[in-house]
mmCIF file of C-alpha atoms in Angstrom:
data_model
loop_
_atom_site.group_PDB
_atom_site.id
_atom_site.type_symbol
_atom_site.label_atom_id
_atom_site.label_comp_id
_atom_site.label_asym_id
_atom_site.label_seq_id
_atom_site.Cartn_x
_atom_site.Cartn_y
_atom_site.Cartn_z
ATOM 1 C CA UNK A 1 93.238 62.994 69.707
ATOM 2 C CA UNK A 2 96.094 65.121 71.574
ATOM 3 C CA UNK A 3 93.508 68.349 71.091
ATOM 4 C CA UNK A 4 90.746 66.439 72.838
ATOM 5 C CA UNK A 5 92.553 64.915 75.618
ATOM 6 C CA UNK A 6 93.913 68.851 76.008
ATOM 7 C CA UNK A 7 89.998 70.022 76.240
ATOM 8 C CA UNK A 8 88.782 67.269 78.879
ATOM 9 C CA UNK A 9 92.126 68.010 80.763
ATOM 10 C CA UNK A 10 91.259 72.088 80.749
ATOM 11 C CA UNK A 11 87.296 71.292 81.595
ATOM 12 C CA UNK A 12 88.276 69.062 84.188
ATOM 13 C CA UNK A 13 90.702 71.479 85.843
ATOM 14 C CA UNK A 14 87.647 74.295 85.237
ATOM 15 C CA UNK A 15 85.637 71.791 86.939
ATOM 16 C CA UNK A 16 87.251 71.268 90.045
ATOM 17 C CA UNK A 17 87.862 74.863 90.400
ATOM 18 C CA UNK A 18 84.449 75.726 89.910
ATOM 19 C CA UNK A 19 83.097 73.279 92.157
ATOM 20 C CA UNK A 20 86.176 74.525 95.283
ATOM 21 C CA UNK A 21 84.837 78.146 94.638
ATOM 22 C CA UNK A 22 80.609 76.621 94.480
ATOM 23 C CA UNK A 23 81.724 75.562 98.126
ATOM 24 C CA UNK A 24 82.523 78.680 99.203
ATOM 25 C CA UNK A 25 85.660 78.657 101.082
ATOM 26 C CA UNK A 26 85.221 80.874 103.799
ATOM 27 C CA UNK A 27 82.319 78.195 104.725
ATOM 28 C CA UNK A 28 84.819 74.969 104.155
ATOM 29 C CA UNK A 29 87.460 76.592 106.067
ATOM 30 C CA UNK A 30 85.269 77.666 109.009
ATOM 31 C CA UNK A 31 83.953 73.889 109.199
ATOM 32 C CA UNK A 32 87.264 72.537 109.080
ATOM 33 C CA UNK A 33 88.761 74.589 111.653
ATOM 34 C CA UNK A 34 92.084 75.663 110.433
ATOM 35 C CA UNK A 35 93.075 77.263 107.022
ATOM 36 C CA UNK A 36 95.116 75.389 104.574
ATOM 37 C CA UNK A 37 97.959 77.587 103.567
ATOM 38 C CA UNK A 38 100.463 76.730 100.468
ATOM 39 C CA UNK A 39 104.105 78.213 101.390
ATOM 40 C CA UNK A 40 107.315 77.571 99.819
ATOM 41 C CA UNK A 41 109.793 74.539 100.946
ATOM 42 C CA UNK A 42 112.030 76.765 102.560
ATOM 43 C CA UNK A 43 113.064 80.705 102.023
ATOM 44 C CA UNK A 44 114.754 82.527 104.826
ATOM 45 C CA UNK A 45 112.481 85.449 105.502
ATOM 46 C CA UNK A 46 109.194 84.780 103.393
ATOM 47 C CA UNK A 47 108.600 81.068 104.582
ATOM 48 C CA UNK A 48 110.433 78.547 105.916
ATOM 49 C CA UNK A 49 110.319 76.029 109.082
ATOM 50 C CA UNK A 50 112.870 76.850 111.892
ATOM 51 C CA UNK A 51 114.492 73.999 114.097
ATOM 52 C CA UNK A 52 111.811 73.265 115.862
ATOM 53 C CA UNK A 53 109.251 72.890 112.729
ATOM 54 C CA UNK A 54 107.495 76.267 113.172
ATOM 55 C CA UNK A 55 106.993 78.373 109.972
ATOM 56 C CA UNK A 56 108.354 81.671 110.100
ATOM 57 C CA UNK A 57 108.666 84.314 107.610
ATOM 58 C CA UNK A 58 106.568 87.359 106.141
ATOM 59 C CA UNK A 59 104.308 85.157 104.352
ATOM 60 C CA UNK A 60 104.151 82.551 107.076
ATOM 61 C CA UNK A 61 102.665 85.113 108.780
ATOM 62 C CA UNK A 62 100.033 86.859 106.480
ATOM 63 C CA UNK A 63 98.830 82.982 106.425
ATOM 64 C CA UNK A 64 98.141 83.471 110.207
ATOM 65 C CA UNK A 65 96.817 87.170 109.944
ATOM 66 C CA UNK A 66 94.306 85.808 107.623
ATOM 67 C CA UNK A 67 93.283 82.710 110.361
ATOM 68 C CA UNK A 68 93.211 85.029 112.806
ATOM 69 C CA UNK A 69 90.564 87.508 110.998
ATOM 70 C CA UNK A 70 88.699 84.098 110.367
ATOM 71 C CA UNK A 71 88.658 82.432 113.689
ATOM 72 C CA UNK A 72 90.440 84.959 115.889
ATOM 73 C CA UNK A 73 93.277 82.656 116.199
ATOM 74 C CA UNK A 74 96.199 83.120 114.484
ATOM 75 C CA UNK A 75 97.691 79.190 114.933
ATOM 76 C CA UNK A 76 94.591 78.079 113.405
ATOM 77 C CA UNK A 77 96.432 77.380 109.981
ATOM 78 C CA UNK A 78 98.198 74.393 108.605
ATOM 79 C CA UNK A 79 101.139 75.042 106.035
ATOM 80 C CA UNK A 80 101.919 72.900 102.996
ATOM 81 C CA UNK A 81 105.190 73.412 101.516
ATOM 82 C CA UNK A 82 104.870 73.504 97.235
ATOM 83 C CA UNK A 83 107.528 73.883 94.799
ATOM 84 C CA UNK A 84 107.017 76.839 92.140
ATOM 85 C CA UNK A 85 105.836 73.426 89.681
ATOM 86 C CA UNK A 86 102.865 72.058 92.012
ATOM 87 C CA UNK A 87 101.880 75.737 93.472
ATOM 88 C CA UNK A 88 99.412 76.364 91.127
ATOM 89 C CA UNK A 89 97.602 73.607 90.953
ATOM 90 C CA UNK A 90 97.459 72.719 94.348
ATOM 91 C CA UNK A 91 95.532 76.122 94.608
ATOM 92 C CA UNK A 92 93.628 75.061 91.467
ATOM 93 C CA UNK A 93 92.774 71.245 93.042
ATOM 94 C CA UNK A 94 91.493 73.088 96.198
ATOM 95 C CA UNK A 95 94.315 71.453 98.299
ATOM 96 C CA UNK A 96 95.127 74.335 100.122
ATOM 97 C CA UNK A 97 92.765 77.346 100.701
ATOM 98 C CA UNK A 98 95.192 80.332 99.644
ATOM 99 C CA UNK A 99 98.613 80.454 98.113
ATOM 100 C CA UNK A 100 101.557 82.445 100.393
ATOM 101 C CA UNK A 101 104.459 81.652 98.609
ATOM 102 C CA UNK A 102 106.736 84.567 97.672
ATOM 103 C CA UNK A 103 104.727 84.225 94.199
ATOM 104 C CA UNK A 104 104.940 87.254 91.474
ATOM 105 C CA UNK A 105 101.428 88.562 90.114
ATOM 106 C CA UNK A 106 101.270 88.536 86.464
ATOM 107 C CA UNK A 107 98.062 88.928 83.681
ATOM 108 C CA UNK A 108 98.990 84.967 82.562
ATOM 109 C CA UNK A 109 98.267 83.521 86.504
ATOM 110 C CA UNK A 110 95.670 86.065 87.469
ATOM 111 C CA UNK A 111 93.577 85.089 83.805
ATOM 112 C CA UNK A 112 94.287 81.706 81.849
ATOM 113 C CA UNK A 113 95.461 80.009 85.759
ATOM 114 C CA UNK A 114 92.423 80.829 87.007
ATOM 115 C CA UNK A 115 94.210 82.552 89.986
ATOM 116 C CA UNK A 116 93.171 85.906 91.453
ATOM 117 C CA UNK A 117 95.837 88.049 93.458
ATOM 118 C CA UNK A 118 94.356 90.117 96.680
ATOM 119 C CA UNK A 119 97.692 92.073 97.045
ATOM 120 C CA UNK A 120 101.386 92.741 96.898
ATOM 121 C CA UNK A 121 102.719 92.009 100.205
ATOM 122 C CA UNK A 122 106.374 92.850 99.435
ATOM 123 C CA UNK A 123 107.413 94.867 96.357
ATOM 124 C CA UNK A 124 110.516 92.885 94.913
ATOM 125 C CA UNK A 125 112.911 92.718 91.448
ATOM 126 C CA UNK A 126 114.864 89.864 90.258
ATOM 127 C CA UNK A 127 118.729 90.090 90.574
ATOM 128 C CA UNK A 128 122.086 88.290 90.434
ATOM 129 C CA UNK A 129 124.372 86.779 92.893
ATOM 130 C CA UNK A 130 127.973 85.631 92.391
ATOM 131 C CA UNK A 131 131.008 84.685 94.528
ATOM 132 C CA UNK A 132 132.989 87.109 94.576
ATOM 133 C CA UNK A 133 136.304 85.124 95.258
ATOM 134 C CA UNK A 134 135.601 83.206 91.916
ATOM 135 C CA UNK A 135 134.597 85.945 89.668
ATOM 136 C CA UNK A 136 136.701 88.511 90.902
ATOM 137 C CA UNK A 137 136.223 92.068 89.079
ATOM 138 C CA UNK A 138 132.713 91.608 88.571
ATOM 139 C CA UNK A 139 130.237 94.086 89.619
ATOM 140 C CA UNK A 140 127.584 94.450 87.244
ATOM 141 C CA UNK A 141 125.546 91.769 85.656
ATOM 142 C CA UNK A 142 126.363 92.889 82.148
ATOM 143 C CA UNK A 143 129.946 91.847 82.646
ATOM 144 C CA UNK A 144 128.018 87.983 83.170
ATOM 145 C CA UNK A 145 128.124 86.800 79.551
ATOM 146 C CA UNK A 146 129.327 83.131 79.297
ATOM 147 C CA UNK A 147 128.309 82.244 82.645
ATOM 148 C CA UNK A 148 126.771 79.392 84.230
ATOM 149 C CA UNK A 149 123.284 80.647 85.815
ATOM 150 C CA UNK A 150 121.743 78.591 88.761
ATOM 151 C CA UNK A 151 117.711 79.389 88.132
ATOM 152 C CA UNK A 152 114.420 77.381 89.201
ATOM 153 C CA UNK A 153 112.291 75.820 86.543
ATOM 154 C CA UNK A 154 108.786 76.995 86.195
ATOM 155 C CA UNK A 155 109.211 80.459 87.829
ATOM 156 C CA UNK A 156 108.922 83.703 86.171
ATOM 157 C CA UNK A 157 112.610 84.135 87.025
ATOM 158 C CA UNK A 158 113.433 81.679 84.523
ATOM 159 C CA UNK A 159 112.026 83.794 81.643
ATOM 160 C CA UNK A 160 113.241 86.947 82.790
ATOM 161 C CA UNK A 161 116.865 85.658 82.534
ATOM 162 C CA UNK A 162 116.796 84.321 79.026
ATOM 163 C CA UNK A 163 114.598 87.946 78.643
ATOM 164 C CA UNK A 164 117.976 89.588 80.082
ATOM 165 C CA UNK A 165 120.627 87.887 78.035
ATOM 166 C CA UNK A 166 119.120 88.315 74.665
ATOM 167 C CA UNK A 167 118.242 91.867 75.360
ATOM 168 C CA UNK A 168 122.170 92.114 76.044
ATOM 169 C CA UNK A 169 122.949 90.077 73.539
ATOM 170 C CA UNK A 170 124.747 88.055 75.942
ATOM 171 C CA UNK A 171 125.571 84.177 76.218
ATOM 172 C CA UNK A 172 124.604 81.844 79.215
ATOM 173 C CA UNK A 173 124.263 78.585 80.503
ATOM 174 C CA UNK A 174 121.484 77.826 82.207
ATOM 175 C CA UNK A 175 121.467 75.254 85.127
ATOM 176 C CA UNK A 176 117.698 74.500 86.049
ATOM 177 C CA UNK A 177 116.498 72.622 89.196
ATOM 178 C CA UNK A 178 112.773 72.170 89.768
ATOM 179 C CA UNK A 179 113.474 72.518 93.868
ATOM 180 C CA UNK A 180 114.838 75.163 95.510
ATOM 181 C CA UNK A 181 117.236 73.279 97.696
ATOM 182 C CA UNK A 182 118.695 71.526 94.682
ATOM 183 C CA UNK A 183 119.086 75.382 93.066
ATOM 184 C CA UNK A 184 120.657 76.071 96.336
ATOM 185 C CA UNK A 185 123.042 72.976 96.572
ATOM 186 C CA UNK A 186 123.993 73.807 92.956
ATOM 187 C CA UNK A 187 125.079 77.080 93.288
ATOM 188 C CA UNK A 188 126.781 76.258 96.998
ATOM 189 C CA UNK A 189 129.020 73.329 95.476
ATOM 190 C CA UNK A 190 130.069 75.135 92.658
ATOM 191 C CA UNK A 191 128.361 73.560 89.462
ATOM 192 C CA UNK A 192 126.961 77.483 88.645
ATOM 193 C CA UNK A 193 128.643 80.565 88.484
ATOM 194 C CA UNK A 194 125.582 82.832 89.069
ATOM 195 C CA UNK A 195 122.521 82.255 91.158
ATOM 196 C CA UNK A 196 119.402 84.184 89.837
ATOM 197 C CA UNK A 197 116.104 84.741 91.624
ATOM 198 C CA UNK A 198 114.256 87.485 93.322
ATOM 199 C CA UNK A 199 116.637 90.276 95.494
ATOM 200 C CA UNK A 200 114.841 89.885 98.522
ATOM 201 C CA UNK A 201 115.307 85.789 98.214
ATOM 202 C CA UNK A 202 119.284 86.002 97.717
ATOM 203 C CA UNK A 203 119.938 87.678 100.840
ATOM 204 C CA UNK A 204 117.888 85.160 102.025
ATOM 205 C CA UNK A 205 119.805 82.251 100.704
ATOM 206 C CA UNK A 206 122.892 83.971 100.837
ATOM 207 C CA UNK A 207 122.833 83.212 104.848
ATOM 208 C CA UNK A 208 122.225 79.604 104.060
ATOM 209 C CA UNK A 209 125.572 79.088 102.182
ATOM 210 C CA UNK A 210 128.624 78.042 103.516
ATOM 211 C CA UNK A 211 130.811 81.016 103.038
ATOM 212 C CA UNK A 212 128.230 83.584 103.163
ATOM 213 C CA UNK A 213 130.682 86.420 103.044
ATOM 214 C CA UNK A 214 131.968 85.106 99.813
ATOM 215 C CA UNK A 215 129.074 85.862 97.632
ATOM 216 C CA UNK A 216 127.621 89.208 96.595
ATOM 217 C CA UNK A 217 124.261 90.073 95.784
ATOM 218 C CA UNK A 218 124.855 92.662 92.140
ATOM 219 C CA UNK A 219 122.999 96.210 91.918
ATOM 220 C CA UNK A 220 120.970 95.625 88.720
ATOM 221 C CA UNK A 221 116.869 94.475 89.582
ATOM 222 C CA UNK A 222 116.237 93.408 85.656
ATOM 223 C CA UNK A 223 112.355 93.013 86.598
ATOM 224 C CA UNK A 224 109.159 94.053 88.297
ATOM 225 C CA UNK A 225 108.502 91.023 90.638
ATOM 226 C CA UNK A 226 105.177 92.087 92.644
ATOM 227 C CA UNK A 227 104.810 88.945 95.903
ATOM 228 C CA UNK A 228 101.537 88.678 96.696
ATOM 229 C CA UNK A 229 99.264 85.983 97.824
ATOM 230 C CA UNK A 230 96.297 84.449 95.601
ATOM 231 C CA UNK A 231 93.075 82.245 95.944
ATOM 232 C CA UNK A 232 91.223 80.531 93.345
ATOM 233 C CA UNK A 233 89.026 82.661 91.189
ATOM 234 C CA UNK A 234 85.212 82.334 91.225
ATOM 235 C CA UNK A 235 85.153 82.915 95.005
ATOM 236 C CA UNK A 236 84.322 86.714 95.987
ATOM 237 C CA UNK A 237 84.131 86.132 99.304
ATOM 238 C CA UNK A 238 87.372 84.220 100.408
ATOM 239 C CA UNK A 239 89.173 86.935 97.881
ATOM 240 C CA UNK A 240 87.643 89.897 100.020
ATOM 241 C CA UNK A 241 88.529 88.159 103.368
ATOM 242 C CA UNK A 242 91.911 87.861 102.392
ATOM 243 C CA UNK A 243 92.322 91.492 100.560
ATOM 244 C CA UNK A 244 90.843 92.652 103.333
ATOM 245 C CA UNK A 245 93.058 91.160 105.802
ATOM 246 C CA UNK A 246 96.095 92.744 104.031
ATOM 247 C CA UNK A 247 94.723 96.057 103.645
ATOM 248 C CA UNK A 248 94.136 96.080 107.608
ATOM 249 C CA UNK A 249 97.794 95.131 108.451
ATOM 250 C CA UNK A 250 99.021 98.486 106.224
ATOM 251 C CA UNK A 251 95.891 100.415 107.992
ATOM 252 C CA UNK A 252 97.034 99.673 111.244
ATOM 253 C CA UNK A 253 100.139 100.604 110.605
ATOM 254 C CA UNK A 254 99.827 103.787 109.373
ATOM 255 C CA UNK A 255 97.007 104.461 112.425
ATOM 256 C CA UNK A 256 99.507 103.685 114.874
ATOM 257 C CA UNK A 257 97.966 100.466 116.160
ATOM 258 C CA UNK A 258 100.714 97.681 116.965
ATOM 259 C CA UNK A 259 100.913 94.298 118.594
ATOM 260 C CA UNK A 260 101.071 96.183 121.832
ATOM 261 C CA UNK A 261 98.933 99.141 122.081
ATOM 262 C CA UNK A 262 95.771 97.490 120.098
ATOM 263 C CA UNK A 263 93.900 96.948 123.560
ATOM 264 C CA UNK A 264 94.919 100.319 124.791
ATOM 265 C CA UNK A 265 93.534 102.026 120.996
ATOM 266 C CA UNK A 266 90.850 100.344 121.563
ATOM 267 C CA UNK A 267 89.332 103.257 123.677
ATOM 268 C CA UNK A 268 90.508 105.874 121.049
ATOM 269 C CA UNK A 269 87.833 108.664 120.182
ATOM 270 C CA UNK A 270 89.300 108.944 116.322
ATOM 271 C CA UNK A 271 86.417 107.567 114.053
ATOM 272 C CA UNK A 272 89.259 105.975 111.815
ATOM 273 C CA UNK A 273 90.115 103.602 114.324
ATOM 274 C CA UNK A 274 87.409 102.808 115.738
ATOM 275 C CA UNK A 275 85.697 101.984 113.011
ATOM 276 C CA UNK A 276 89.265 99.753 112.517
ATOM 277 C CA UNK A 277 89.089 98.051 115.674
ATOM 278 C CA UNK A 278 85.317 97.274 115.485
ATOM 279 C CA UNK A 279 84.364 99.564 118.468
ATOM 280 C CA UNK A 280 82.384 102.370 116.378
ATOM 281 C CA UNK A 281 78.725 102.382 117.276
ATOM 282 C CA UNK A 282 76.759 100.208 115.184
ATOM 283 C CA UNK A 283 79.743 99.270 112.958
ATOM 284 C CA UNK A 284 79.434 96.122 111.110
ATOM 285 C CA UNK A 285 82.383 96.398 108.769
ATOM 286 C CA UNK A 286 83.448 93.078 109.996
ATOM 287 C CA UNK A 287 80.126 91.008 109.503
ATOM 288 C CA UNK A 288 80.114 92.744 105.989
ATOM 289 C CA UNK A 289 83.251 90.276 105.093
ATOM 290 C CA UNK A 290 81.465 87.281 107.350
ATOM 291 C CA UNK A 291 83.605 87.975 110.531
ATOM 292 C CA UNK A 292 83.445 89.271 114.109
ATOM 293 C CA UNK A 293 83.456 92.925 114.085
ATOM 294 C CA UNK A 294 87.075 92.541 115.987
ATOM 295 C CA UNK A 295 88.639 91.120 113.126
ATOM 296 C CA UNK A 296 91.581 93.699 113.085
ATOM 297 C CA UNK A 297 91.718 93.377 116.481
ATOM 298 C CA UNK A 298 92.549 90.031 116.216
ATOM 299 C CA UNK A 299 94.965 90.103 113.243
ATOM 300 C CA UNK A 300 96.582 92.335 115.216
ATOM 301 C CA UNK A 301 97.160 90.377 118.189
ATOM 302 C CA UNK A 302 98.669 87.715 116.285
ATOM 303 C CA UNK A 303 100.808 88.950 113.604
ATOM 304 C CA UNK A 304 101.505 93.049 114.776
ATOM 305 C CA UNK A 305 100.485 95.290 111.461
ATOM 306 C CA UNK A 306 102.372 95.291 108.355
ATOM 307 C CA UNK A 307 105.425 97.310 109.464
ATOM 308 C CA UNK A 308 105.915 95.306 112.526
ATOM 309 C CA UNK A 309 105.755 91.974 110.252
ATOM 310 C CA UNK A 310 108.090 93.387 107.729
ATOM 311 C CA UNK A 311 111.006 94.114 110.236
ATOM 312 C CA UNK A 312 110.347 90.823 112.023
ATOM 313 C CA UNK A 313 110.724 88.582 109.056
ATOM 314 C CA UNK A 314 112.918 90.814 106.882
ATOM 315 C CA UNK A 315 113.860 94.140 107.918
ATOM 316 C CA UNK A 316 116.091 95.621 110.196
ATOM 317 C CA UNK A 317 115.144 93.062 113.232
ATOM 318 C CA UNK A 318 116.011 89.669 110.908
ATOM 319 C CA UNK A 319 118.939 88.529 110.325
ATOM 320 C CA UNK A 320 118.543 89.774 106.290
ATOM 321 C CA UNK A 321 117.790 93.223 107.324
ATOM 322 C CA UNK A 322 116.538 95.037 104.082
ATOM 323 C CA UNK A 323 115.340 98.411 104.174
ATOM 324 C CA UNK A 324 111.895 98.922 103.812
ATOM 325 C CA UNK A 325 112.230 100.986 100.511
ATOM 326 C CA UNK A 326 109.524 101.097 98.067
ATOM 327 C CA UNK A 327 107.517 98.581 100.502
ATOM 328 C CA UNK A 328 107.366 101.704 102.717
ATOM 329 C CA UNK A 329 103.727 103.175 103.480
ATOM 330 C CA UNK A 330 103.135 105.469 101.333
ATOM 331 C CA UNK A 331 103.117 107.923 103.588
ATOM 332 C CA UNK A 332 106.736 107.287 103.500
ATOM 333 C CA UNK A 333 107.583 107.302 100.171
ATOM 334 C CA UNK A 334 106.639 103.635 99.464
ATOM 335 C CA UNK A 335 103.897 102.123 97.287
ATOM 336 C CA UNK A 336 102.096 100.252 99.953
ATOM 337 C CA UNK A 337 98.877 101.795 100.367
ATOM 338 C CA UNK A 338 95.472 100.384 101.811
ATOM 339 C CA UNK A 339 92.138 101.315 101.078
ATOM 340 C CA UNK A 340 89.955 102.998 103.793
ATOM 341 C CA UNK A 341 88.090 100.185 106.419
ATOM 342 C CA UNK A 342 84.412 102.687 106.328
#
């Protein structure tokens, strides 16, 4: 009996999937008017609501570069904060449209979950933070064995910590919180020792505690943790809109087109861009994806390109300010690299 009740749960999660991406979702989101964009409840830099209930953060944003390709309009998205536990099947369920949500790409979610990733919008590793006032002398996460480890349930994060400590052959205790804030909360009052989680989210939540100068983030990254949004498999043409819209943010960078020059480039004689900005002769590389031929144009407008949303959210003009690195163009030394717009 528990074998059956697992195959009508599995064809009945198929079938709602199937029957989102039969929709097409380019078409629902057009009709509906806004896109439905899953975020997370709250990370400093990537997503979270500020104090007067407007989402900010680097993938806050890519939510409104991709309603901006769509309608033009970059406040033409509504956001729906998930937990790492109901993320994936929100997605699945066709509750929100696309998945923004500081999420790491890996063959189990883009297979068996039925997911399919357009992108790595920020390069990332997982890492260690500890206050420094109650661990004193420790500086490397091999000296962590024993030690009570704040980490959220149903992330990758949790797996590559008990990956780390058996490697090591180390000890630990883990303290696991579905929520983030709870994680937070934990590690804040005390009941942890060590809070684990992607680098780029504990500078983040480092500026949320209440001694942030207490706490310090340790050099080892113990995995590959590639961000990137998703969208349900099955669905070719909301997955190209969306890849599509990333690749144009790094294009736009590395042409030189920003938030406030994209009118003015516009006019520019270099086939590159104007085949970019929709202006080349007979161009249709917009319609090709089922949008105006200004799409990039419009992302533009709304978000700036990728560079521009990386220091915003992130980088040297946020309050976390982390160096570009390996999220660098790749004219720069970094991995991010986007396919031609021709």
């Amino acid at each position: 009996m528990k074998h059956i009740a697992i195959g009508i749960l599995g064809a009945a999660t198929l079938g709602l999937m199937a029957s989102a991406a039969t929709a097409g979702t380019l078409d629902t989101v057009k009709a509906k008017g806004f896109i439905q964009c899953g975020v997370s409840t709250g990370l400093a830099g990537f997503s979270a609501p500020d104090d007067k209930g407007d989402w900010k953060g680097l993938d806050a944003d890519f939510c409104r570069a991709v309603a901006a390709a769509v309608f033009g309009d970059g406040s033409k998205v509504k956001f729906t904060p998930l937990s790492a536990k109901e993320r994936f099947t929100a997605l699945q369920s066709g509750e929100i449209d696309l998945l923004s949500r500081n999420t790491t790409w890996t063959s189990n979610r883009d297979s068996a979950l039925g997911l399919d990733f357009v992108g790595v919008t920020y390069y990332d590793g997982q890492g260690f933070m500890i206050n420094a006032k109650k661990l004193p002398g420790v500086n490397s996460a091999l000296q962590l064995s024993g030690a009570a480890v704040c980490v959220q349930s149903g992330t990758t994060t949790e797996l590559n910590l008990a990956d780390y400590f058996k490697k090591n052959k180390m000890e630990y205790n883990p303290v696991v919180f579905e929520k983030l804030e709870e994680v937070n909360a934990a590690y804040d009052s005390g009941r942890c020792d060590v809070y684990t989680t992607d680098q780029s989210g504990l500078y983040g939540i480092r500026l949320t505690l209440a001694s942030p100068a207490d706490h310090v983030v340790l050099p080892e990254i113990i995995s590959k943790e590639p961000l990137g949004p998703a969208v349900r498999q099955g669905d070719d043409q909301w997955a190209h809109v969306v890849r599509w819209t990333y690749f144009a943010l790094l294009n736009a960078e590395e042409a030189g087109v920003t938030q406030a020059n994209v009118d003015e480039m516009k006019t520019s004689n270099d086939p590159n861009i104007q085949r970019m900005l929709g202006t080349e002769p007979d161009g249709k590389y917009g319609s090709d994806l089922g949008l105006s031929n200004d799409w990039v144009v419009n992302i533009v407008k709304a978000v700036g390109n990728y560079g521009e949303m990386f220091e915003r959210n992130v980088g040297s003009g946020s309050p976390l300010k982390i160096a570009r690195g390996i999220n660098a163009l790749w004219t720069k030394g970094g991995l991010q690299y986007g396919p031609p717009i021709r």
